[in-house]
Backbone atoms as SQL, in Angstrom:
CREATE TABLE atoms (id INTEGER PRIMARY KEY, chain TEXT, resi INTEGER, resn TEXT, atom TEXT, x REAL, y REAL, z REAL);
INSERT INTO atoms VALUES
  (1, 'A', 1, 'MET', 'N', 5.394, -48.866, -23.506),
  (2, 'A', 1, 'MET', 'CA', 4.499, -47.738, -23.620),
  (3, 'A', 1, 'MET', 'C', 4.077, -47.209, -22.256),
  (4, 'A', 2, 'GLN', 'N', 3.913, -48.088, -21.313),
  (5, 'A', 2, 'GLN', 'CA', 3.470, -47.641, -19.993),
  (6, 'A', 2, 'GLN', 'C', 4.541, -46.796, -19.306),
  (7, 'A', 3, 'ARG', 'N', 5.785, -47.096, -19.495),
  (8, 'A', 3, 'ARG', 'CA', 6.861, -46.321, -18.880),
  (9, 'A', 3, 'ARG', 'C', 6.893, -44.903, -19.416),
  (10, 'A', 4, 'ILE', 'N', 6.616, -44.718, -20.679),
  (11, 'A', 4, 'ILE', 'CA', 6.602, -43.381, -21.264),
  (12, 'A', 4, 'ILE', 'C', 5.514, -42.538, -20.609),
  (13, 'A', 5, 'CYS', 'N', 4.348, -43.114, -20.396),
  (14, 'A', 5, 'CYS', 'CA', 3.245, -42.382, -19.765),
  (15, 'A', 5, 'CYS', 'C', 3.591, -41.986, -18.334),
  (16, 'A', 6, 'VAL', 'N', 4.247, -42.887, -17.597),
  (17, 'A', 6, 'VAL', 'CA', 4.613, -42.596, -16.217),
  (18, 'A', 6, 'VAL', 'C', 5.621, -41.458, -16.171),
  (19, 'A', 7, 'VAL', 'N', 6.586, -41.460, -17.074),
  (20, 'A', 7, 'VAL', 'CA', 7.600, -40.415, -17.104),
  (21, 'A', 7, 'VAL', 'C', 6.956, -39.075, -17.439),
  (22, 'A', 8, 'LYS', 'N', 6.042, -39.046, -18.380),
  (23, 'A', 8, 'LYS', 'CA', 5.368, -37.799, -18.740),
  (24, 'A', 8, 'LYS', 'C', 4.558, -37.263, -17.568),
  (25, 'A', 9, 'ARG', 'N', 3.889, -38.120, -16.853),
  (26, 'A', 9, 'ARG', 'CA', 3.094, -37.673, -15.699),
  (27, 'A', 9, 'ARG', 'C', 3.989, -37.083, -14.612),
  (28, 'A', 10, 'ARG', 'N', 5.124, -37.692, -14.388),
  (29, 'A', 10, 'ARG', 'CA', 6.038, -37.170, -13.365),
  (30, 'A', 10, 'ARG', 'C', 6.578, -35.800, -13.752),
  (31, 'A', 11, 'SER', 'N', 6.908, -35.618, -15.012),
  (32, 'A', 11, 'SER', 'CA', 7.445, -34.327, -15.430),
  (33, 'A', 11, 'SER', 'C', 6.381, -33.245, -15.348),
  (34, 'A', 12, 'ILE', 'N', 5.151, -33.578, -15.665),
  (35, 'A', 12, 'ILE', 'CA', 4.063, -32.593, -15.550),
  (36, 'A', 12, 'ILE', 'C', 3.845, -32.226, -14.088),
  (37, 'A', 13, 'GLY', 'N', 3.915, -33.187, -13.195),
  (38, 'A', 13, 'GLY', 'CA', 3.776, -32.911, -11.773),
  (39, 'A', 13, 'GLY', 'C', 4.900, -32.035, -11.255),
  (40, 'A', 14, 'GLY', 'N', 6.100, -32.252, -11.753),
  (41, 'A', 14, 'GLY', 'CA', 7.241, -31.431, -11.353),
  (42, 'A', 14, 'GLY', 'C', 7.091, -29.998, -11.815),
  (43, 'A', 15, 'ILE', 'N', 6.561, -29.813, -13.014),
  (44, 'A', 15, 'ILE', 'CA', 6.343, -28.460, -13.534),
  (45, 'A', 15, 'ILE', 'C', 5.257, -27.761, -12.721),
  (46, 'A', 16, 'ALA', 'N', 4.215, -28.500, -12.356),
  (47, 'A', 16, 'ALA', 'CA', 3.142, -27.912, -11.552),
  (48, 'A', 16, 'ALA', 'C', 3.664, -27.503, -10.180),
  (49, 'A', 17, 'LEU', 'N', 4.515, -28.321, -9.599),
  (50, 'A', 17, 'LEU', 'CA', 5.084, -28.000, -8.295),
  (51, 'A', 17, 'LEU', 'C', 5.989, -26.782, -8.386),
  (52, 'A', 18, 'LEU', 'N', 6.761, -26.689, -9.450),
  (53, 'A', 18, 'LEU', 'CA', 7.634, -25.536, -9.649),
  (54, 'A', 18, 'LEU', 'C', 6.803, -24.265, -9.795),
  (55, 'A', 19, 'GLY', 'N', 5.713, -24.336, -10.547),
  (56, 'A', 19, 'GLY', 'CA', 4.815, -23.188, -10.692),
  (57, 'A', 19, 'GLY', 'C', 4.202, -22.784, -9.367),
  (58, 'A', 20, 'PHE', 'N', 3.851, -23.763, -8.549),
  (59, 'A', 20, 'PHE', 'CA', 3.292, -23.483, -7.229),
  (60, 'A', 20, 'PHE', 'C', 4.298, -22.759, -6.349),
  (61, 'A', 21, 'ILE', 'N', 5.537, -23.204, -6.365),
  (62, 'A', 21, 'ILE', 'CA', 6.582, -22.581, -5.544),
  (63, 'A', 21, 'ILE', 'C', 6.866, -21.161, -6.022),
  (64, 'A', 22, 'ILE', 'N', 6.925, -20.973, -7.344),
  (65, 'A', 22, 'ILE', 'CA', 7.146, -19.625, -7.877),
  (66, 'A', 22, 'ILE', 'C', 5.985, -18.717, -7.506),
  (67, 'A', 23, 'GLY', 'N', 4.770, -19.245, -7.558),
  (68, 'A', 23, 'GLY', 'CA', 3.596, -18.474, -7.156),
  (69, 'A', 23, 'GLY', 'C', 3.640, -18.076, -5.691),
  (70, 'A', 24, 'LEU', 'N', 4.107, -18.958, -4.848),
  (71, 'A', 24, 'LEU', 'CA', 4.243, -18.629, -3.424),
  (72, 'A', 24, 'LEU', 'C', 5.240, -17.496, -3.211),
  (73, 'A', 25, 'ILE', 'N', 6.351, -17.550, -3.916),
  (74, 'A', 25, 'ILE', 'CA', 7.381, -16.522, -3.757),
  (75, 'A', 25, 'ILE', 'C', 6.860, -15.173, -4.249),
  (76, 'A', 26, 'ILE', 'N', 6.250, -15.159, -5.424),
  (77, 'A', 26, 'ILE', 'CA', 5.726, -13.901, -5.973),
  (78, 'A', 26, 'ILE', 'C', 4.577, -13.382, -5.118),
  (79, 'A', 27, 'GLY', 'N', 3.692, -14.259, -4.691),
  (80, 'A', 27, 'GLY', 'CA', 2.574, -13.858, -3.841),
  (81, 'A', 27, 'GLY', 'C', 3.035, -13.301, -2.507),
  (82, 'A', 28, 'GLY', 'N', 4.047, -13.909, -1.929),
  (83, 'A', 28, 'GLY', 'CA', 4.587, -13.417, -0.665),
  (84, 'A', 28, 'GLY', 'C', 5.209, -12.042, -0.813),
  (85, 'A', 29, 'THR', 'N', 5.890, -11.821, -1.926),
  (86, 'A', 29, 'THR', 'CA', 6.502, -10.524, -2.181),
  (87, 'A', 29, 'THR', 'C', 5.439, -9.440, -2.341),
  (88, 'A', 30, 'VAL', 'N', 4.389, -9.741, -3.087),
  (89, 'A', 30, 'VAL', 'CA', 3.295, -8.784, -3.279),
  (90, 'A', 30, 'VAL', 'C', 2.598, -8.504, -1.949),
  (91, 'A', 31, 'GLU', 'N', 2.435, -9.534, -1.136),
  (92, 'A', 31, 'GLU', 'CA', 1.785, -9.361, 0.163),
  (93, 'A', 31, 'GLU', 'C', 2.593, -8.443, 1.073),
  (94, 'A', 32, 'VAL', 'N', 3.907, -8.617, 1.112),
  (95, 'A', 32, 'VAL', 'CA', 4.761, -7.761, 1.936),
  (96, 'A', 32, 'VAL', 'C', 4.706, -6.318, 1.436),
  (97, 'A', 33, 'PHE', 'N', 4.715, -6.126, 0.115),
  (98, 'A', 33, 'PHE', 'CA', 4.636, -4.788, -0.460),
  (99, 'A', 33, 'PHE', 'C', 3.311, -4.115, -0.090),
  (100, 'A', 34, 'ALA', 'N', 2.207, -4.854, -0.184),
  (101, 'A', 34, 'ALA', 'CA', 0.894, -4.302, 0.165),
  (102, 'A', 34, 'ALA', 'C', 0.825, -3.966, 1.659),
  (103, 'A', 35, 'MET', 'N', 1.423, -4.816, 2.490),
  (104, 'A', 35, 'MET', 'CA', 1.423, -4.567, 3.923),
  (105, 'A', 35, 'MET', 'C', 2.217, -3.305, 4.251),
  (106, 'A', 36, 'CYS', 'N', 3.331, -3.089, 3.568),
  (107, 'A', 36, 'CYS', 'CA', 4.120, -1.870, 3.771),
  (108, 'A', 36, 'CYS', 'C', 3.332, -0.627, 3.362),
  (109, 'A', 37, 'LEU', 'N', 2.593, -0.720, 2.268),
  (110, 'A', 37, 'LEU', 'CA', 1.765, 0.410, 1.845),
  (111, 'A', 37, 'LEU', 'C', 0.678, 0.717, 2.874),
  (112, 'A', 38, 'CYS', 'N', 0.074, -0.322, 3.418),
  (113, 'A', 38, 'CYS', 'CA', -0.965, -0.115, 4.449),
  (114, 'A', 38, 'CYS', 'C', -0.383, 0.522, 5.704),
  (115, 'A', 39, 'ARG', 'N', 0.795, 0.079, 6.113),
  (116, 'A', 39, 'ARG', 'CA', 1.420, 0.666, 7.303),
  (117, 'A', 39, 'ARG', 'C', 1.794, 2.118, 7.061),
  (118, 'A', 40, 'ALA', 'N', 2.289, 2.436, 5.871),
  (119, 'A', 40, 'ALA', 'CA', 2.652, 3.810, 5.549),
  (120, 'A', 40, 'ALA', 'C', 1.403, 4.691, 5.529),
  (121, 'A', 41, 'ALA', 'N', 0.304, 4.189, 4.990),
  (122, 'A', 41, 'ALA', 'CA', -0.940, 4.950, 4.962),
  (123, 'A', 41, 'ALA', 'C', -1.470, 5.164, 6.376),
  (124, 'A', 42, 'SER', 'N', -1.320, 4.168, 7.229),
  (125, 'A', 42, 'SER', 'CA', -1.763, 4.294, 8.616),
  (126, 'A', 42, 'SER', 'C', -0.964, 5.371, 9.348),
  (127, 'A', 43, 'LYS', 'N', 0.334, 5.372, 9.165),
  (128, 'A', 43, 'LYS', 'CA', 1.166, 6.386, 9.812),
  (129, 'A', 43, 'LYS', 'C', 0.865, 7.780, 9.264),
  (130, 'A', 44, 'ALA', 'N', 0.579, 7.860, 7.963),
  (131, 'A', 44, 'ALA', 'CA', 0.236, 9.149, 7.366),
  (132, 'A', 44, 'ALA', 'C', -1.083, 9.664, 7.926),
  (133, 'A', 45, 'ASP', 'N', -2.046, 8.775, 8.123),
  (134, 'A', 45, 'ASP', 'CA', -3.329, 9.175, 8.696),
  (135, 'A', 45, 'ASP', 'C', -3.159, 9.676, 10.134),
  (136, 'A', 46, 'LYS', 'N', -2.328, 8.993, 10.897),
  (137, 'A', 46, 'LYS', 'CA', -2.080, 9.437, 12.272),
  (138, 'A', 46, 'LYS', 'C', -1.393, 10.798, 12.274),
  (139, 'A', 47, 'GLY', 'N', -0.481, 11.008, 11.333),
  (140, 'A', 47, 'GLY', 'CA', 0.206, 12.293, 11.225),
  (141, 'A', 47, 'GLY', 'C', -0.759, 13.407, 10.842),
  (142, 'A', 48, 'MET', 'N', -1.715, 13.115, 9.982),
  (143, 'A', 48, 'MET', 'CA', -2.697, 14.119, 9.584),
  (144, 'A', 48, 'MET', 'C', -3.625, 14.466, 10.751),
  (145, 'A', 49, 'ASP', 'N', -3.979, 13.469, 11.565),
  (146, 'A', 49, 'ASP', 'CA', -4.848, 13.716, 12.716),
  (147, 'A', 49, 'ASP', 'C', -4.165, 14.613, 13.744),
  (148, 'A', 50, 'SER', 'N', -2.876, 14.397, 13.976),
  (149, 'A', 50, 'SER', 'CA', -2.165, 15.195, 14.984),
  (150, 'A', 50, 'SER', 'C', -1.983, 16.639, 14.513),
  (151, 'A', 51, 'THR', 'N', -1.793, 16.873, 13.221),
  (152, 'A', 51, 'THR', 'CA', -1.629, 18.249, 12.745),
  (153, 'A', 51, 'THR', 'C', -2.972, 18.978, 12.732),
  (154, 'A', 52, 'ASP', 'N', -4.063, 18.262, 12.516),
  (155, 'A', 52, 'ASP', 'CA', -5.382, 18.891, 12.527),
  (156, 'A', 52, 'ASP', 'C', -5.760, 19.359, 13.931),
  (157, 'A', 53, 'SER', 'N', -5.396, 18.584, 14.948),
  (158, 'A', 53, 'SER', 'CA', -5.766, 18.949, 16.315),
  (159, 'A', 53, 'SER', 'C', -4.931, 20.112, 16.844),
  (160, 'A', 54, 'GLU', 'N', -3.709, 20.302, 16.325),
  (161, 'A', 54, 'GLU', 'CA', -2.851, 21.385, 16.787),
  (162, 'A', 54, 'GLU', 'C', -3.331, 22.747, 16.263),
  (163, 'A', 55, 'GLU', 'N', -3.991, 22.744, 15.126),
  (164, 'A', 55, 'GLU', 'CA', -4.423, 24.019, 14.527),
  (165, 'A', 55, 'GLU', 'C', -5.620, 24.547, 15.199);
């Protein structure tokens, strides 16, 4: 009976680790996407400032 409990605990730990790794990958992808949006907004703001001063 004790061996069954140990095996179940190991499999649950493996699933938790897999979920953690998948979360890191998805979180990293979302972070890069958000960073690209911020950079694009920053460049757009700079472009708007330069056109306002020329007029």
